[in-house]
CSV table of C-alpha atoms and ligand atoms in Angstrom, one decimal:
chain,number,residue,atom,x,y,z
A,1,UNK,CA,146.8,175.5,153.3
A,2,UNK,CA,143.6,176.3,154.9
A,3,UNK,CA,142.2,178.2,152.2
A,4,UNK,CA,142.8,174.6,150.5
A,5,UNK,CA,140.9,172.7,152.8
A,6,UNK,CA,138.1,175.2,153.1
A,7,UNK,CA,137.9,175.1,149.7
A,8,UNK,CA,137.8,171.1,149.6
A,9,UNK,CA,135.3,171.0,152.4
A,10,UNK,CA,133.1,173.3,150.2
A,11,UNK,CA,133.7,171.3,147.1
A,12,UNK,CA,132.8,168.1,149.0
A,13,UNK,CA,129.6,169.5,150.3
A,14,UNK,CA,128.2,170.5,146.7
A,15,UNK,CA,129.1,167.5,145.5
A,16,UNK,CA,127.3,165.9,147.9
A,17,UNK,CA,124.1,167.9,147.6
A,18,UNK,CA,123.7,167.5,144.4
A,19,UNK,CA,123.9,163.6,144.6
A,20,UNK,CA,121.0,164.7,146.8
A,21,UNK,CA,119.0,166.6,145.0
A,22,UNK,CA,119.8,164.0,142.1
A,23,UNK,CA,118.7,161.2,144.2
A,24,UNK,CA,115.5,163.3,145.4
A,25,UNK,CA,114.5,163.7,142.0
A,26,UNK,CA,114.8,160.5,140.6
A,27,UNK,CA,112.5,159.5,143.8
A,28,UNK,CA,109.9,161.9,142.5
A,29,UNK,CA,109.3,161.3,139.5
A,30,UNK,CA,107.8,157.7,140.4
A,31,UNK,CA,106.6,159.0,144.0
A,32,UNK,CA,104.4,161.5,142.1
A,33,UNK,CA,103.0,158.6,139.8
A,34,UNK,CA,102.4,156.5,143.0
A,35,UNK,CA,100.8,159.6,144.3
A,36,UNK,CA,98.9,160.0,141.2
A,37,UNK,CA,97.8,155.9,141.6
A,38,UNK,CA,97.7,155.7,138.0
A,39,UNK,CA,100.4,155.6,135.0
A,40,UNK,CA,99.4,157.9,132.8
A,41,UNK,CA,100.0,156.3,129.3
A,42,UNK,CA,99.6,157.7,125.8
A,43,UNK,CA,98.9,155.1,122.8
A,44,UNK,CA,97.5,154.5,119.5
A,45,UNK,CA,93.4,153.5,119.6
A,46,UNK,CA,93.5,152.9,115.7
A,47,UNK,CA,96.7,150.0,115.5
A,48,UNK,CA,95.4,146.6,115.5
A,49,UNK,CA,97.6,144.2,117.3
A,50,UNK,CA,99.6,147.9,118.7
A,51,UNK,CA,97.2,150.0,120.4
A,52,UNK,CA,93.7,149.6,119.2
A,53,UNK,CA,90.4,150.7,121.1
A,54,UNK,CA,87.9,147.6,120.4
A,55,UNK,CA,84.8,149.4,119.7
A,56,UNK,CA,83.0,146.5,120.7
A,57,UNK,CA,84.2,146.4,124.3
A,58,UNK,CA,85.2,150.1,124.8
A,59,UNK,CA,88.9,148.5,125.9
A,60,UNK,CA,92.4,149.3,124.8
A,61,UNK,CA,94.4,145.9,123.4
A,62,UNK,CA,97.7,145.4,121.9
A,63,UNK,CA,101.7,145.0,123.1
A,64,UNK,CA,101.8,148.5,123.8
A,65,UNK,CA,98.7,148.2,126.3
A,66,UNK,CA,100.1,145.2,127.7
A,67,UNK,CA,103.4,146.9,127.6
A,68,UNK,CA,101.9,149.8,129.8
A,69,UNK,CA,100.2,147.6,132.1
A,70,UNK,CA,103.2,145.6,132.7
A,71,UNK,CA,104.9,148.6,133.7
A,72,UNK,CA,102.2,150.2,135.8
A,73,UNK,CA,102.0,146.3,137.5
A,74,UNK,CA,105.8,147.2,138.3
A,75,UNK,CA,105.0,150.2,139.9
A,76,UNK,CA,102.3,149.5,142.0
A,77,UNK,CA,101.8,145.7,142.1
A,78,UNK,CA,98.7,145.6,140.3
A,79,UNK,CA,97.4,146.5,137.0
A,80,UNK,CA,96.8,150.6,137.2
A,81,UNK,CA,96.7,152.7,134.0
A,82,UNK,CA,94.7,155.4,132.4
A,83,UNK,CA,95.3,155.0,128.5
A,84,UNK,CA,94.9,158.5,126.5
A,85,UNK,CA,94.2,158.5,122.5
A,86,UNK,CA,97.3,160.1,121.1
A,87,UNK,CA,98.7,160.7,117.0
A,88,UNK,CA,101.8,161.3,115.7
A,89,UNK,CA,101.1,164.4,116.4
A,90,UNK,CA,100.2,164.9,119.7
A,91,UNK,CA,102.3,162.3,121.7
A,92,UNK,CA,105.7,164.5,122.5
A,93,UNK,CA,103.7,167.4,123.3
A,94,UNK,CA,101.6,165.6,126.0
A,95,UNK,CA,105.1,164.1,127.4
A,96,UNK,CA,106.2,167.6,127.7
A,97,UNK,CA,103.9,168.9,129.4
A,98,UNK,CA,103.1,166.2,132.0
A,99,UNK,CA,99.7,165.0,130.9
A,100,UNK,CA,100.8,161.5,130.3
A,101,UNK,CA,103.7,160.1,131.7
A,102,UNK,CA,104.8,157.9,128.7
A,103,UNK,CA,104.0,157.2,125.4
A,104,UNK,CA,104.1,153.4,123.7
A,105,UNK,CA,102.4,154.5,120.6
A,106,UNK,CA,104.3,153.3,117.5
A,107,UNK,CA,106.6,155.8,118.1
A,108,UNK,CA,110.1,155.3,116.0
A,109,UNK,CA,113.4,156.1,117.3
A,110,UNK,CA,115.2,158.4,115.6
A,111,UNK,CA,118.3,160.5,116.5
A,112,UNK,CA,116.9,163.9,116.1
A,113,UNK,CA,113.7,162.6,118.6
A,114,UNK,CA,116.3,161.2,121.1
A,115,UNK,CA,117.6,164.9,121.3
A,116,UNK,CA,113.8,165.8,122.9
A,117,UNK,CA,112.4,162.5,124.8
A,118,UNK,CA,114.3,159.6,126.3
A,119,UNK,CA,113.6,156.5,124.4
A,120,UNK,CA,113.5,152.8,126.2
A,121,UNK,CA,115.0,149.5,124.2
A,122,UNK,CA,113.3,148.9,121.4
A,123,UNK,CA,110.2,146.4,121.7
A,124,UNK,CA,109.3,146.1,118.1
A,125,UNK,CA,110.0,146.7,114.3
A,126,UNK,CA,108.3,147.5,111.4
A,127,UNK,CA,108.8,148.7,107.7
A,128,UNK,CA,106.5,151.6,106.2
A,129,UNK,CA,104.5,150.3,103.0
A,130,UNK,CA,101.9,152.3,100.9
A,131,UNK,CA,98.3,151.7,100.6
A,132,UNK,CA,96.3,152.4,97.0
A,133,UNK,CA,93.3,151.8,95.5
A,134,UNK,CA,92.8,148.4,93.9
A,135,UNK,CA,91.1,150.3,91.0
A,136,UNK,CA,93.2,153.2,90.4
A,137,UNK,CA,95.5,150.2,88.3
A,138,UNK,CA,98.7,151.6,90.6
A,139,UNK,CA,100.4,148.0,91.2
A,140,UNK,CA,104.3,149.5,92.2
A,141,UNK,CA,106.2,152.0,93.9
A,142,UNK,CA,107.1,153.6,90.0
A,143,UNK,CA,103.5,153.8,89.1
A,144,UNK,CA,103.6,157.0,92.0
A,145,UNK,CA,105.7,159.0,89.5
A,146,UNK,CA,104.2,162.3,89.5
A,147,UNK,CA,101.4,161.3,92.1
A,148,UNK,CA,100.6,162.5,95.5
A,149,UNK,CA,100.6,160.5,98.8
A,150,UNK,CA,99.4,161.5,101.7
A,151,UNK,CA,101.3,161.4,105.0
A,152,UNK,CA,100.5,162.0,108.8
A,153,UNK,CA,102.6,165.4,110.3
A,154,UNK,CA,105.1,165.0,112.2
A,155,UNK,CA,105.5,161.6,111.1
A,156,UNK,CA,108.8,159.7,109.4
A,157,UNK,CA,106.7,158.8,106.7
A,158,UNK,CA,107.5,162.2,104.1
A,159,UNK,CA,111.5,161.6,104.5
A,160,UNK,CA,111.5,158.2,103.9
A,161,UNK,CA,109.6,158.2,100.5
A,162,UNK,CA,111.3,161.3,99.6
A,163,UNK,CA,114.5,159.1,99.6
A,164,UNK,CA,113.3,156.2,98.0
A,165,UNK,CA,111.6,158.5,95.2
A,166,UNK,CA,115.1,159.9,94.4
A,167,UNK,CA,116.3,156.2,94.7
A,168,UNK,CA,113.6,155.2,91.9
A,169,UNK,CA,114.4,158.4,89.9
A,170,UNK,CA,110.6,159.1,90.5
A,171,UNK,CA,108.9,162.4,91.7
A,172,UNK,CA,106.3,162.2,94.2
A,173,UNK,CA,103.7,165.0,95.7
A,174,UNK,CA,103.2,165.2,99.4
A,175,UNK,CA,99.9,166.4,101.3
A,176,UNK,CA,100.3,165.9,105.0
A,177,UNK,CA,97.2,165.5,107.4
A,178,UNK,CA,97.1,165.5,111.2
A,179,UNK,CA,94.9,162.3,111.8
A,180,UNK,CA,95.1,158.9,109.7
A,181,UNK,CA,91.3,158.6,109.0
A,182,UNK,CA,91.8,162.3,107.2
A,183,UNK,CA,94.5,160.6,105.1
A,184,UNK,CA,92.3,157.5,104.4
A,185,UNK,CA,89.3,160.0,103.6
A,186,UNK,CA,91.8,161.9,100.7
A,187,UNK,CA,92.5,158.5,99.3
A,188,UNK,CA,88.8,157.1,99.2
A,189,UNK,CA,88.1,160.6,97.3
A,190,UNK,CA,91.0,161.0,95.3
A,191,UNK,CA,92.7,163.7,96.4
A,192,UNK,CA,95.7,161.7,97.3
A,193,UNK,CA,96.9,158.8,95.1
A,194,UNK,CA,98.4,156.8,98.3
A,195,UNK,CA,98.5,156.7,101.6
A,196,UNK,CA,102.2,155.7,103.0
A,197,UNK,CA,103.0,154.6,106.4
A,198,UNK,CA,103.8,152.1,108.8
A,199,UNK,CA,102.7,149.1,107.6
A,200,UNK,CA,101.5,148.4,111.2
A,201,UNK,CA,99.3,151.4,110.8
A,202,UNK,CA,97.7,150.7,107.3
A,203,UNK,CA,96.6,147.1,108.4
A,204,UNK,CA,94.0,149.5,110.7
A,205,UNK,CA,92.8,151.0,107.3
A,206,UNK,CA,93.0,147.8,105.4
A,207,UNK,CA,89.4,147.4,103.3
A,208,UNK,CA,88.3,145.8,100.2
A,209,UNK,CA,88.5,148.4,97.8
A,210,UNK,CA,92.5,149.2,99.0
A,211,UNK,CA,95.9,147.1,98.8
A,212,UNK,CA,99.4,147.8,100.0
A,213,UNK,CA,102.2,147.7,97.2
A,214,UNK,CA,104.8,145.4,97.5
A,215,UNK,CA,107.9,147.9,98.2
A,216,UNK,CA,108.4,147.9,102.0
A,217,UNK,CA,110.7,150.6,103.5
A,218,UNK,CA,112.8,151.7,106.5
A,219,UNK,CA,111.8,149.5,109.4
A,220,UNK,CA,110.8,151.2,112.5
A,221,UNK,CA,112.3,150.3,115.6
A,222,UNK,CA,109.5,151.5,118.4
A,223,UNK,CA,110.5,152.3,121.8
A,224,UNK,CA,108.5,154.3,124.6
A,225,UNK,CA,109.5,158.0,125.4
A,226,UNK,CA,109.3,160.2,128.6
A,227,UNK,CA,110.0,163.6,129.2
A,228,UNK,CA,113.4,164.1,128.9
A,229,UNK,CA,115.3,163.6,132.3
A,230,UNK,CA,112.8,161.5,133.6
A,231,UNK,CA,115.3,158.3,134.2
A,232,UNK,CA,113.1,156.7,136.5
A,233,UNK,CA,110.6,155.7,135.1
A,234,UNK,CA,112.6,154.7,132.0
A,235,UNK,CA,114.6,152.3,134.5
A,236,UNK,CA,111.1,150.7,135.3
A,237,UNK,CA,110.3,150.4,131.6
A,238,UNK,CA,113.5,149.1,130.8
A,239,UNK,CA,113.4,146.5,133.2
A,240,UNK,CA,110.1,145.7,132.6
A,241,UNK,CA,110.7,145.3,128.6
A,242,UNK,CA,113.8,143.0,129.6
A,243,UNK,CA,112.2,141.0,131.8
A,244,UNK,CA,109.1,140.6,129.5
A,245,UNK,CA,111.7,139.1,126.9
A,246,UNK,CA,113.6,136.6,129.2
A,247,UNK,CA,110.3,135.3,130.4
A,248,UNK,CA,109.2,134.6,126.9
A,249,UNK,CA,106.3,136.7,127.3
A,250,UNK,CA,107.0,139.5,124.5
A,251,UNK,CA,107.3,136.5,122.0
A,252,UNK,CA,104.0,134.9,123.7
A,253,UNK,CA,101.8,138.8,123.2
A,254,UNK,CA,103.6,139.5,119.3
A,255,UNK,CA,102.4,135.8,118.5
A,256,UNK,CA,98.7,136.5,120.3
A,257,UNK,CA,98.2,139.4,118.5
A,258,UNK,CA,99.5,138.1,115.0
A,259,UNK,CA,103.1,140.9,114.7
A,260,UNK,CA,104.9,137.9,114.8
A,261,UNK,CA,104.0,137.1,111.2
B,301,LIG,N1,106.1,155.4,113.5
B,301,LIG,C1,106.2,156.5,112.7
B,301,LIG,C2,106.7,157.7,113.4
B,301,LIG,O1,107.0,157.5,114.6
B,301,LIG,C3,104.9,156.9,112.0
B,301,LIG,C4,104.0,157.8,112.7
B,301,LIG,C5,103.1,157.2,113.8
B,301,LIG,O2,103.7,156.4,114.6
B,301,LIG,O3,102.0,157.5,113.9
B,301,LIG,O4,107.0,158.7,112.9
């Protein structure tokens, strides 16, 4: 009998520090960013209408900058972010390690990524498209047979043509580059035949001398990560991406910045 009740007293004290300690460590994780007096965002400087850096003002623009600000407006009542350049490539490893607190950077949710960073709602959708030559004569998805596209690492980009090649009964080559401007560089010299990816992403690449094919792929559904376990601040994104649709606002920024088309 006592044993019992010691043993439910101890019981009822663990479980009570750890609703603590759980408590205390949501609190941090937006006490530090207070602390910090900046949100520490991670986007895309090369996505017009996304995350693009105008190199005519030197300023970030896009949803996912006004996304971020609208969050960091949460947080500390005014407008307070510091916006870091990221790729495909570096985004989840400068989650991990605390550089930047979130990323909105055309970042697709997938199943296997959901296993590393917590994703918010989804914001936005897109379909991945390839970009070609005008004169290379390549006017289909077919006309690839044999041919190599290039595709960013890390990226969804290689699985998803590998599966619609098989679905075409084509074969296709793959060279993968870390930056898009690399992959836009093979294509202007010929090394690569295409360049496949978010059609979002080509439209910063779009030129004279290049057009998309018609075949559209796989939309992406984009959501912003942090680290994994950092609740939070994905409450505060959350909110903020829901209340940003029931105002009318996230159909008001897609329309301003022509991803409503
Ligand atoms: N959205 C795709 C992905 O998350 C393409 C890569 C990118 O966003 O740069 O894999």
């Amino acid at each position: 009998m006592k044993k019992t009740f010691v043993k439910s007293v101890l019981a009822g004290m663990i479980l009570l520090l750890s609703a603590g300690q759980l408590f205390a460590a949501k609190k941090t994780e937006i006490d530090k960013i207070k602390k910090a007096g900046v949100l520490k965002v991670g986007c895309k400087e090369d996505v017009p209408g996304y995350g693009y850096l105008n190199p005519a003002t030197n300023v970030h623009e896009g949803l996912e900058i006004d996304i971020a600000k609208a969050v960091s407006k949460k947080i500390f009542g005014k407008e307070s972010v510091k916006f870091t350049g990221v790729s495909a490539k570096t985004r989840g490893p400068l989650v991990d390690t605390g550089e930047i607190d979130m990323v909105a950077a055309t970042f697709t949710v997938t199943e296997a990524r959901r296993k590393l960073w917590d994703f918010s709602e989804i914001y936005m959708q897109d379909p991945v498209a390839l970009m070609v030559k005008k004169a290379s004569g390549i006017a289909s998805f077919k006309d690839l047979n044999g041919l190599t596209v290039g595709v960013a690492q890390s990226a969804t980009s290689k699985k998803i043509f590998e599966a619609a090649a098989a679905e075409a009964g084509i074969t296709l080559k793959f060279n993968e580059y870390s930056t898009y401007p690399e992959i836009k560089t093979a294509l202007d010299s010929g090394r690569i035949q295409a360049f496949g990816v978010d059609s979002s992403i080509l439209a910063g690449y779009i030129e004279d001398s290049v057009m998309l094919l018609p075949e559209k792929y796989s939309p992406q559904s984009y959501g912003v990560a942090v680290k994994k376990g950092n609740t939070a601040l994905l409450n505060v994104i959350n909110e903020t991406i829901a209340e940003l649709e029931a105002s009318g606002e996230m159909s008001r920024l897609k329309a301003k910045y022509n991803l409503d088309k």
